[in-house]
Amino acid sequence: MPNLPWILVEDYKSPGGWVRPEQHNARARAYCELLESGQILFFRELPLQLPPDDRTFLLAQEWSELRLHKNVSYRPSEDLLRGVSGDGRTIGRLHSILRNYSSQVVEFLAKFLQPYAGRWVLDFASFRPIEEDGRDLPLHKRNDLLHVDAFPSRPTRGGRILRVFTNLNPSKPRVWHTTENFASLARKYAEAAGLRQIAEDDSFIGRTVQNLGSKLGFRGMGRTRYDMFMLRFHDYLKENSDFQANCPKVRLEFPPLSTWIVFTDSVAHAVMSGQYAIEQTLLIPPQALVAPQSAPYRILEGIAGQALVS
Ligand code: SIN
Ligand code: FE
């Protein structure tokens, strides 16, 4: 079990400007290291500006009456809102709230996690207005089962999935479960999930080339063996009812208006309840990591005894 699953961050603002730039940089690097080693950074209060009017608007809509998919998503690179349709003014306002939120997160992280600044690929943001408790979703889409994240349409080629969440619910916490760290999960389950077959599959390189295409991914590149394995591992963990029922669990309650930052490709998570969260995802390339030895691709390469990213 990780020692403490989360770290409370209270000193993220530079008090009165007396922190010298090199101290600021050392602190930013230490936060990157904590995140990369599997800690969740937790802020009791909003570290960014989200106007109260916008929050009220997000809570006041009858989202169930709009045609809503799993979540509402926003793609910053194309300035596109997806997953919801209905009254134009409501959709327009939602679009501008997510656009503003996304740019605020980027501005905040460029200072707070300075070693990653400008090196990330800005992925999607989302608004999650549906109560998570009791959602009826197909097994692989269920988020109340412990899993690590992997995106079928966006291979990371060893890069990492960093996510910033804010609980917008004014009265109820967002409740997560987490479990053992990635290294333990990989040691116990990577073999059963098919790491060896993926590592030894000689036909794989041919298929990767076929995958090339700008729509598919990280800087326009195709899937690596690592990406294949992570998709498999995501499904394997959700399908494994013995693991889901019997693995050690830590319950985390994120209170109203708190924010947390986490690498969800290594911290296994399940959302048990909660309604109204807003989230931004960033992909951090391997070259920008401050502790690459903690990256899931390195841990898996150690187990497989060969390179999985190339
Ligand atoms: C997820 O499993 O990636 C989503 C967690 C959440 O919505 O709180
Ligand atoms: Fe997830």
CSV table of C-alpha atoms and ligand atoms in Angstrom, one decimal:
chain,number,residue,atom,x,y,z
A,1,MET,CA,0.0,0.0,0.0
A,2,PRO,CA,1.4,3.5,-0.7
A,3,ASN,CA,2.3,5.3,2.5
A,4,LEU,CA,-0.3,8.1,2.1
A,5,PRO,CA,-2.5,8.2,-1.0
A,6,TRP,CA,-2.7,12.0,-1.1
A,7,ILE,CA,-0.7,15.1,-0.2
A,8,LEU,CA,-2.4,18.2,0.9
A,9,VAL,CA,-1.0,21.2,-0.9
A,10,GLU,CA,-1.3,24.4,1.0
A,11,ASP,CA,1.8,26.4,-0.1
A,12,TYR,CA,1.2,26.6,-3.9
A,13,LYS,CA,1.0,30.3,-4.0
A,14,SER,CA,4.3,32.1,-3.6
A,15,PRO,CA,3.8,34.2,-0.5
A,16,GLY,CA,4.5,37.9,-1.1
A,17,GLY,CA,7.0,37.3,-3.9
A,18,TRP,CA,9.9,36.4,-1.5
A,19,VAL,CA,10.4,32.9,-3.0
A,20,ARG,CA,13.4,33.1,-5.3
A,21,PRO,CA,12.8,31.6,-8.8
A,22,GLU,CA,15.2,28.7,-8.1
A,23,GLN,CA,13.2,27.8,-4.9
A,24,HIS,CA,10.0,28.0,-6.9
A,25,ASN,CA,11.5,25.7,-9.5
A,26,ALA,CA,12.7,23.2,-6.9
A,27,ARG,CA,9.3,23.1,-5.4
A,28,ALA,CA,7.6,22.6,-8.8
A,29,ARG,CA,9.9,19.7,-9.5
A,30,ALA,CA,9.2,18.1,-6.1
A,31,TYR,CA,5.5,18.2,-6.9
A,32,CYS,CA,6.1,16.6,-10.3
A,33,GLU,CA,8.1,13.9,-8.5
A,34,LEU,CA,5.4,13.2,-6.0
A,35,LEU,CA,2.8,12.9,-8.8
A,36,GLU,CA,5.0,10.7,-10.9
A,37,SER,CA,5.6,8.4,-7.9
A,38,GLY,CA,1.8,7.9,-7.5
A,39,GLN,CA,0.7,10.5,-5.0
A,40,ILE,CA,-2.5,12.5,-5.5
A,41,LEU,CA,-2.0,16.3,-4.9
A,42,PHE,CA,-5.0,17.7,-3.1
A,43,PHE,CA,-6.1,21.4,-2.7
A,44,ARG,CA,-8.8,22.2,-0.2
A,45,GLU,CA,-9.7,25.3,-2.1
A,46,LEU,CA,-9.9,26.2,-5.8
A,47,PRO,CA,-6.4,27.0,-7.1
A,48,LEU,CA,-7.9,28.7,-10.1
A,49,GLN,CA,-10.6,31.2,-10.9
A,50,LEU,CA,-14.0,29.7,-11.6
A,51,PRO,CA,-16.5,32.5,-11.4
A,52,PRO,CA,-19.4,31.7,-9.0
A,53,ASP,CA,-21.9,32.6,-11.7
A,54,ASP,CA,-20.5,29.9,-13.9
A,55,ARG,CA,-20.6,27.4,-11.1
A,56,THR,CA,-24.2,28.2,-10.4
A,57,PHE,CA,-25.0,27.9,-14.1
A,58,LEU,CA,-23.5,24.4,-14.2
A,59,LEU,CA,-25.5,23.2,-11.3
A,60,ALA,CA,-28.7,24.8,-12.3
A,61,GLN,CA,-29.3,23.1,-15.6
A,62,GLU,CA,-31.5,20.0,-16.1
A,63,TRP,CA,-28.7,18.1,-17.7
A,64,SER,CA,-30.8,15.0,-17.9
A,65,GLU,CA,-33.2,16.8,-20.3
A,66,LEU,CA,-30.4,17.7,-22.7
A,67,ARG,CA,-29.2,14.8,-24.9
A,68,LEU,CA,-26.1,13.9,-23.0
A,69,HIS,CA,-23.5,11.2,-23.6
A,70,LYS,CA,-21.3,9.7,-21.0
A,71,ASN,CA,-19.9,13.1,-20.1
A,72,VAL,CA,-19.6,16.5,-21.9
A,73,SER,CA,-16.2,16.8,-23.4
A,74,TYR,CA,-14.2,19.8,-24.7
A,75,ARG,CA,-11.3,19.6,-27.1
A,76,PRO,CA,-9.1,22.6,-26.5
A,77,SER,CA,-7.0,22.2,-29.7
A,78,GLU,CA,-10.1,22.4,-31.9
A,79,ASP,CA,-12.2,24.5,-29.5
A,80,LEU,CA,-14.9,21.8,-29.9
A,81,LEU,CA,-17.7,20.8,-27.4
A,82,ARG,CA,-18.9,17.2,-27.6
A,83,GLY,CA,-21.4,14.9,-25.9
A,84,VAL,CA,-24.3,17.3,-25.4
A,85,SER,CA,-26.9,18.9,-27.6
A,86,GLY,CA,-30.0,21.0,-27.1
A,87,ASP,CA,-30.8,24.7,-26.6
A,88,GLY,CA,-28.1,26.8,-28.3
A,89,ARG,CA,-27.7,29.4,-25.6
A,90,THR,CA,-27.2,26.8,-22.9
A,91,ILE,CA,-24.7,24.9,-25.0
A,92,GLY,CA,-22.9,28.2,-25.9
A,93,ARG,CA,-22.5,29.1,-22.3
A,94,LEU,CA,-21.3,25.6,-21.3
A,95,HIS,CA,-18.8,25.8,-24.2
A,96,SER,CA,-17.3,29.1,-23.0
A,97,ILE,CA,-17.2,27.9,-19.4
A,98,LEU,CA,-15.1,24.9,-20.4
A,99,ARG,CA,-12.9,27.0,-22.7
A,100,ASN,CA,-12.2,29.3,-19.8
A,101,TYR,CA,-11.6,26.5,-17.3
A,102,SER,CA,-9.2,24.7,-19.7
A,103,SER,CA,-7.1,27.8,-20.2
A,104,GLN,CA,-7.0,28.5,-16.5
A,105,VAL,CA,-5.8,25.0,-15.7
A,106,VAL,CA,-3.0,25.4,-18.3
A,107,GLU,CA,-2.0,28.8,-16.8
A,108,PHE,CA,-2.0,27.4,-13.3
A,109,LEU,CA,-0.1,24.2,-14.2
A,110,ALA,CA,2.5,26.1,-16.2
A,111,LYS,CA,3.7,27.6,-12.8
A,112,PHE,CA,2.7,24.9,-10.4
A,113,LEU,CA,4.2,22.0,-12.5
A,114,GLN,CA,6.8,24.2,-14.3
A,115,PRO,CA,9.0,21.3,-15.6
A,116,TYR,CA,6.1,20.2,-17.8
A,117,ALA,CA,5.1,23.6,-19.0
A,118,GLY,CA,4.8,23.8,-22.8
A,119,ARG,CA,5.9,20.2,-23.2
A,120,TRP,CA,2.5,18.6,-22.7
A,121,VAL,CA,-0.1,17.8,-25.2
A,122,LEU,CA,-3.3,19.3,-24.0
A,123,ASP,CA,-6.0,16.6,-24.1
A,124,PHE,CA,-9.7,16.9,-23.5
A,125,ALA,CA,-11.5,18.6,-20.6
A,126,SER,CA,-14.9,17.3,-19.4
A,127,PHE,CA,-17.9,18.2,-17.3
A,128,ARG,CA,-19.5,15.4,-15.4
A,129,PRO,CA,-23.0,16.3,-14.3
A,130,ILE,CA,-24.5,12.8,-13.8
A,131,GLU,CA,-24.6,11.2,-10.4
A,132,GLU,CA,-22.0,8.4,-10.4
A,133,ASP,CA,-23.6,6.2,-7.9
A,134,GLY,CA,-25.8,3.6,-9.7
A,135,ARG,CA,-24.9,4.7,-13.3
A,136,ASP,CA,-25.8,2.0,-15.7
A,137,LEU,CA,-22.9,1.7,-18.1
A,138,PRO,CA,-21.3,-1.2,-20.1
A,139,LEU,CA,-18.6,-3.0,-18.0
A,140,HIS,CA,-15.6,-1.4,-19.8
A,141,LYS,CA,-17.0,2.0,-19.4
A,142,ARG,CA,-18.0,1.7,-15.8
A,143,ASN,CA,-16.0,4.0,-13.6
A,144,ASP,CA,-17.0,2.5,-10.3
A,145,LEU,CA,-14.6,-0.4,-11.0
A,146,LEU,CA,-11.0,0.1,-10.1
A,147,HIS,CA,-8.9,0.7,-13.2
A,148,VAL,CA,-5.9,2.6,-14.6
A,149,ASP,CA,-6.7,4.9,-17.5
A,150,ALA,CA,-5.8,4.3,-21.2
A,151,PHE,CA,-7.5,6.0,-24.1
A,152,PRO,CA,-8.3,3.8,-27.2
A,153,SER,CA,-8.1,6.8,-29.5
A,154,ARG,CA,-5.0,8.6,-28.0
A,155,PRO,CA,-2.0,6.4,-27.6
A,156,THR,CA,0.7,8.1,-25.4
A,157,ARG,CA,3.7,6.1,-26.5
A,158,GLY,CA,5.0,6.0,-22.9
A,159,GLY,CA,3.7,9.5,-22.1
A,160,ARG,CA,1.6,9.9,-19.0
A,161,ILE,CA,-2.0,10.8,-18.3
A,162,LEU,CA,-2.2,13.8,-15.9
A,163,ARG,CA,-5.7,14.9,-14.8
A,164,VAL,CA,-6.9,17.8,-12.8
A,165,PHE,CA,-10.4,17.4,-11.2
A,166,THR,CA,-12.5,19.8,-9.3
A,167,ASN,CA,-15.6,18.8,-7.4
A,168,LEU,CA,-18.2,21.4,-8.1
A,169,ASN,CA,-20.9,19.9,-5.9
A,170,PRO,CA,-21.7,22.5,-3.2
A,171,SER,CA,-22.7,19.9,-0.6
A,172,LYS,CA,-21.6,16.4,-1.4
A,173,PRO,CA,-18.1,14.9,-1.7
A,174,ARG,CA,-16.9,13.0,-4.8
A,175,VAL,CA,-15.9,9.6,-3.5
A,176,TRP,CA,-13.1,7.5,-5.0
A,177,HIS,CA,-11.5,4.2,-4.1
A,178,THR,CA,-7.9,3.6,-4.8
A,179,THR,CA,-5.7,0.5,-4.2
A,180,GLU,CA,-2.1,-0.6,-4.3
A,181,ASN,CA,0.4,1.3,-6.4
A,182,PHE,CA,1.1,0.5,-10.1
A,183,ALA,CA,4.3,-1.5,-9.4
A,184,SER,CA,2.4,-3.9,-7.1
A,185,LEU,CA,-0.5,-4.2,-9.5
A,186,ALA,CA,1.8,-4.8,-12.4
A,187,ARG,CA,3.8,-7.4,-10.5
A,188,LYS,CA,0.6,-9.3,-9.6
A,189,TYR,CA,-1.5,-9.0,-12.7
A,190,ALA,CA,0.6,-7.9,-15.8
A,191,GLU,CA,1.4,-11.4,-16.8
A,192,ALA,CA,-2.2,-12.6,-16.5
A,193,ALA,CA,-3.4,-9.5,-18.4
A,194,GLY,CA,-1.2,-10.6,-21.4
A,195,LEU,CA,2.0,-8.6,-21.1
A,196,ARG,CA,4.1,-11.4,-22.5
A,197,GLN,CA,2.0,-12.0,-25.6
A,198,ILE,CA,2.1,-8.3,-26.4
A,199,ALA,CA,5.8,-8.1,-25.8
A,200,GLU,CA,6.6,-11.1,-27.9
A,201,ASP,CA,4.1,-10.5,-30.8
A,202,ASP,CA,6.2,-10.3,-33.9
A,203,SER,CA,3.4,-9.2,-36.1
A,204,PHE,CA,3.0,-6.2,-33.9
A,205,ILE,CA,5.3,-3.7,-35.7
A,206,GLY,CA,3.4,-4.2,-39.0
A,207,ARG,CA,0.2,-3.4,-37.2
A,208,THR,CA,1.7,-0.3,-35.6
A,209,VAL,CA,2.7,1.1,-39.0
A,210,GLN,CA,-0.9,0.6,-40.1
A,211,ASN,CA,-2.0,2.6,-37.1
A,212,LEU,CA,-0.1,5.7,-38.1
A,213,GLY,CA,-2.3,8.6,-38.7
A,214,SER,CA,-2.8,12.0,-37.2
A,215,LYS,CA,-6.2,11.2,-35.9
A,216,LEU,CA,-4.8,8.4,-33.8
A,217,GLY,CA,-2.6,10.1,-31.5
A,218,PHE,CA,0.2,11.6,-29.6
A,219,ARG,CA,2.0,13.8,-32.1
A,220,GLY,CA,0.4,11.9,-34.9
A,221,MET,CA,2.1,8.5,-34.0
A,222,GLY,CA,0.5,5.1,-33.7
A,223,ARG,CA,0.2,2.7,-30.8
A,224,THR,CA,3.2,1.1,-29.2
A,225,ARG,CA,3.3,-2.3,-27.3
A,226,TYR,CA,2.9,-0.2,-24.2
A,227,ASP,CA,-0.3,1.4,-25.4
A,228,MET,CA,-1.7,-2.0,-26.4
A,229,PHE,CA,-0.9,-3.4,-23.0
A,230,MET,CA,-2.4,-0.5,-21.1
A,231,LEU,CA,-5.7,-0.8,-23.0
A,232,ARG,CA,-5.6,-4.5,-22.2
A,233,PHE,CA,-4.8,-3.8,-18.5
A,234,HIS,CA,-7.7,-1.3,-18.2
A,235,ASP,CA,-10.1,-4.0,-19.4
A,236,TYR,CA,-8.5,-6.8,-17.5
A,237,LEU,CA,-8.8,-5.0,-14.1
A,238,LYS,CA,-12.5,-4.1,-14.7
A,239,GLU,CA,-13.2,-7.7,-15.8
A,240,ASN,CA,-11.5,-9.3,-12.8
A,241,SER,CA,-14.3,-9.7,-10.2
A,242,ASP,CA,-12.0,-11.3,-7.7
A,243,PHE,CA,-9.6,-8.3,-7.8
A,244,GLN,CA,-12.5,-5.8,-7.6
A,245,ALA,CA,-14.1,-7.6,-4.6
A,246,ASN,CA,-11.0,-8.5,-2.6
A,247,CYS,CA,-8.1,-6.0,-3.3
A,248,PRO,CA,-7.2,-3.6,-0.5
A,249,LYS,CA,-9.1,-0.3,-0.9
A,250,VAL,CA,-8.6,3.2,0.4
A,251,ARG,CA,-11.6,5.4,0.3
A,252,LEU,CA,-11.0,9.1,-0.6
A,253,GLU,CA,-13.6,11.8,-0.1
A,254,PHE,CA,-13.0,14.9,-2.1
A,255,PRO,CA,-15.1,17.7,-0.5
A,256,PRO,CA,-17.1,20.4,-2.3
A,257,LEU,CA,-14.9,22.7,-4.3
A,258,SER,CA,-11.7,20.8,-3.7
A,259,THR,CA,-9.3,20.1,-6.5
A,260,TRP,CA,-7.0,17.1,-7.0
A,261,ILE,CA,-4.3,16.3,-9.5
A,262,VAL,CA,-3.2,12.7,-10.3
A,263,PHE,CA,-1.6,10.5,-12.9
A,264,THR,CA,-4.5,8.2,-13.6
A,265,ASP,CA,-2.4,5.9,-15.8
A,266,SER,CA,-0.7,4.7,-12.6
A,267,VAL,CA,-3.0,5.4,-9.7
A,268,ALA,CA,-5.9,2.9,-9.9
A,269,HIS,CA,-9.1,4.6,-9.2
A,270,ALA,CA,-12.9,4.1,-9.1
A,271,VAL,CA,-15.5,6.8,-8.6
A,272,MET,CA,-18.2,5.5,-6.2
A,273,SER,CA,-20.4,8.5,-5.9
A,274,GLY,CA,-20.5,12.2,-6.7
A,275,GLN,CA,-22.2,14.6,-9.1
A,276,TYR,CA,-20.8,17.7,-11.0
A,277,ALA,CA,-17.1,17.5,-11.5
A,278,ILE,CA,-15.0,19.4,-14.0
A,279,GLU,CA,-11.7,17.9,-15.3
A,280,GLN,CA,-8.8,18.6,-17.7
A,281,THR,CA,-6.5,16.0,-19.0
A,282,LEU,CA,-2.9,16.6,-20.2
A,283,LEU,CA,-0.5,14.1,-21.8
A,284,ILE,CA,3.1,14.4,-20.4
A,285,PRO,CA,5.7,13.0,-22.9
A,286,PRO,CA,8.4,10.7,-21.5
A,287,GLN,CA,11.1,13.3,-22.2
A,288,ALA,CA,9.4,15.8,-19.8
A,289,LEU,CA,9.2,13.4,-16.8
A,290,VAL,CA,11.3,14.2,-13.8
A,291,ALA,CA,11.2,10.6,-12.4
A,292,PRO,CA,11.0,8.4,-15.6
A,293,GLN,CA,11.9,5.3,-13.6
A,294,SER,CA,8.4,5.6,-11.9
A,295,ALA,CA,6.6,5.7,-15.3
A,296,PRO,CA,4.3,2.7,-16.0
A,297,TYR,CA,6.2,2.0,-19.3
A,298,ARG,CA,9.5,1.6,-17.4
A,299,ILE,CA,7.9,-0.6,-14.7
A,300,LEU,CA,6.3,-2.8,-17.4
A,301,GLU,CA,9.6,-2.9,-19.4
A,302,GLY,CA,11.3,-4.1,-16.2
A,303,ILE,CA,8.8,-7.0,-15.9
A,304,ALA,CA,8.8,-7.8,-19.6
A,305,GLY,CA,12.6,-7.6,-19.9
A,306,GLN,CA,12.4,-5.6,-23.2
A,307,ALA,CA,11.4,-2.3,-24.6
A,308,LEU,CA,7.7,-1.6,-25.1
A,309,VAL,CA,7.9,1.9,-26.5
A,310,SER,CA,9.7,2.5,-29.8
B,1,SIN,C1,-12.3,8.2,-14.2
B,1,SIN,O1,-12.4,7.0,-13.8
B,1,SIN,O2,-11.4,8.4,-15.0
B,1,SIN,C2,-13.2,9.3,-13.8
B,1,SIN,C3,-13.2,9.6,-12.3
B,1,SIN,C4,-14.2,10.7,-11.9
B,1,SIN,O3,-15.0,11.1,-12.8
B,1,SIN,O4,-14.2,11.1,-10.8
B,2,FE,FE,-10.5,6.5,-15.0
